[in-house]
GROMACS .gro file of C-alpha atoms in nm:
model
   99
    1UNK     CA    1 -14.193   3.506   4.406
    2UNK     CA    2 -14.525   3.335   4.348
    3UNK     CA    3 -14.721   3.108   4.576
    4UNK     CA    4 -14.893   2.835   4.378
    5UNK     CA    5 -15.153   2.598   4.519
    6UNK     CA    6 -15.280   2.308   4.307
    7UNK     CA    7 -15.154   2.477   3.990
    8UNK     CA    8 -15.321   2.812   4.062
    9UNK     CA    9 -15.118   3.122   4.152
   10UNK     CA   10 -15.270   3.251   4.473
   11UNK     CA   11 -15.019   3.531   4.539
   12UNK     CA   12 -14.725   3.687   4.359
   13UNK     CA   13 -14.457   3.939   4.445
   14UNK     CA   14 -14.351   4.030   4.795
   15UNK     CA   15 -14.193   3.780   5.029
   16UNK     CA   16 -14.293   3.473   5.226
   17UNK     CA   17 -14.323   3.530   5.598
   18UNK     CA   18 -14.374   3.289   5.881
   19UNK     CA   19 -14.202   3.138   6.178
   20UNK     CA   20 -13.869   2.971   6.120
   21UNK     CA   21 -14.017   2.646   6.243
   22UNK     CA   22 -14.288   2.635   5.979
   23UNK     CA   23 -14.048   2.727   5.699
   24UNK     CA   24 -13.752   2.507   5.787
   25UNK     CA   25 -13.897   2.192   5.940
   26UNK     CA   26 -13.797   1.889   5.740
   27UNK     CA   27 -13.995   1.570   5.701
   28UNK     CA   28 -14.120   1.427   6.027
   29UNK     CA   29 -13.951   1.100   6.117
   30UNK     CA   30 -14.133   0.878   6.363
   31UNK     CA   31 -13.937   0.753   6.664
   32UNK     CA   32 -13.788   0.406   6.615
   33UNK     CA   33 -13.821   0.432   6.235
   34UNK     CA   34 -13.545   0.401   5.975
   35UNK     CA   35 -13.329   0.718   5.984
   36UNK     CA   36 -13.448   0.822   6.331
   37UNK     CA   37 -13.213   0.899   6.619
   38UNK     CA   38 -13.242   0.774   6.973
   39UNK     CA   39 -13.073   0.820   7.306
   40UNK     CA   40 -12.995   0.460   7.385
   41UNK     CA   41 -12.793   0.260   7.634
   42UNK     CA   42 -12.592  -0.047   7.539
   43UNK     CA   43 -12.658  -0.357   7.749
   44UNK     CA   44 -12.457  -0.500   7.905
   45UNK     CA   45 -12.290  -0.166   7.962
   46UNK     CA   46 -11.939  -0.288   8.042
   47UNK     CA   47 -11.802  -0.274   7.685
   48UNK     CA   48 -11.619   0.005   7.497
   49UNK     CA   49 -11.785   0.127   7.174
   50UNK     CA   50 -11.663   0.388   6.925
   51UNK     CA   51 -11.832   0.618   6.673
   52UNK     CA   52 -11.967   0.413   6.382
   53UNK     CA   53 -12.014   0.084   6.570
   54UNK     CA   54 -12.347  -0.089   6.509
   55UNK     CA   55 -12.573  -0.291   6.738
   56UNK     CA   56 -12.904  -0.469   6.712
   57UNK     CA   57 -13.194  -0.321   6.904
   58UNK     CA   58 -13.201  -0.628   7.128
   59UNK     CA   59 -12.869  -0.504   7.278
   60UNK     CA   60 -12.999  -0.148   7.335
   61UNK     CA   61 -13.248   0.022   7.567
   62UNK     CA   62 -13.418   0.362   7.545
   63UNK     CA   63 -13.235   0.577   7.800
   64UNK     CA   64 -13.275   0.895   8.002
   65UNK     CA   65 -12.975   1.127   8.049
   66UNK     CA   66 -12.927   0.991   8.400
   67UNK     CA   67 -12.912   0.633   8.277
   68UNK     CA   68 -13.261   0.502   8.361
   69UNK     CA   69 -13.383   0.274   8.083
   70UNK     CA   70 -13.711   0.135   7.951
   71UNK     CA   71 -13.791  -0.086   7.655
   72UNK     CA   72 -13.579  -0.173   7.356
   73UNK     CA   73 -13.586  -0.038   7.000
   74UNK     CA   74 -13.632  -0.247   6.687
   75UNK     CA   75 -13.382  -0.281   6.404
   76UNK     CA   76 -13.008  -0.210   6.380
   77UNK     CA   77 -12.853   0.112   6.513
   78UNK     CA   78 -12.528   0.302   6.441
   79UNK     CA   79 -12.347   0.481   6.725
   80UNK     CA   80 -12.294   0.858   6.685
   81UNK     CA   81 -12.110   0.905   7.011
   82UNK     CA   82 -11.882   0.701   7.233
   83UNK     CA   83 -11.947   0.457   7.512
   84UNK     CA   84 -11.678   0.397   7.774
   85UNK     CA   85 -11.623   0.071   7.956
   86UNK     CA   86 -11.855   0.180   8.241
   87UNK     CA   87 -12.205   0.114   8.369
   88UNK     CA   88 -12.516   0.329   8.395
   89UNK     CA   89 -12.546   0.673   8.237
   90UNK     CA   90 -12.194   0.651   8.090
   91UNK     CA   91 -12.322   0.376   7.859
   92UNK     CA   92 -12.582   0.612   7.709
   93UNK     CA   93 -12.522   0.785   7.376
   94UNK     CA   94 -12.679   0.895   7.047
   95UNK     CA   95 -12.767   0.623   6.795
   96UNK     CA   96 -12.930   0.629   6.448
   97UNK     CA   97 -13.146   0.347   6.315
   98UNK     CA   98 -12.993   0.210   5.993
   99UNK     CA   99 -13.210  -0.095   5.926
   0.00000   0.00000   0.00000
């Protein structure tokens, strides 16, 4: 194995060592950007939603696990969980921004 920087071999042979985090971290995706995930609550919360449903950010709020909310995301989001026909924390799930 060789380590090349700007076209110049700076090391060869041996193995690459480092923390798993520095070697496996993918591209950093900013919160509320296309492809990002968010823990969001559907408002109003008294509607059943299934995996794959989509909603505009104007119908969602950033949510804590306990159900407290603040602010709304931009764009359109796809549900990666399930939301029962209940209020509060039970209306919170994982969403991914798709547009």
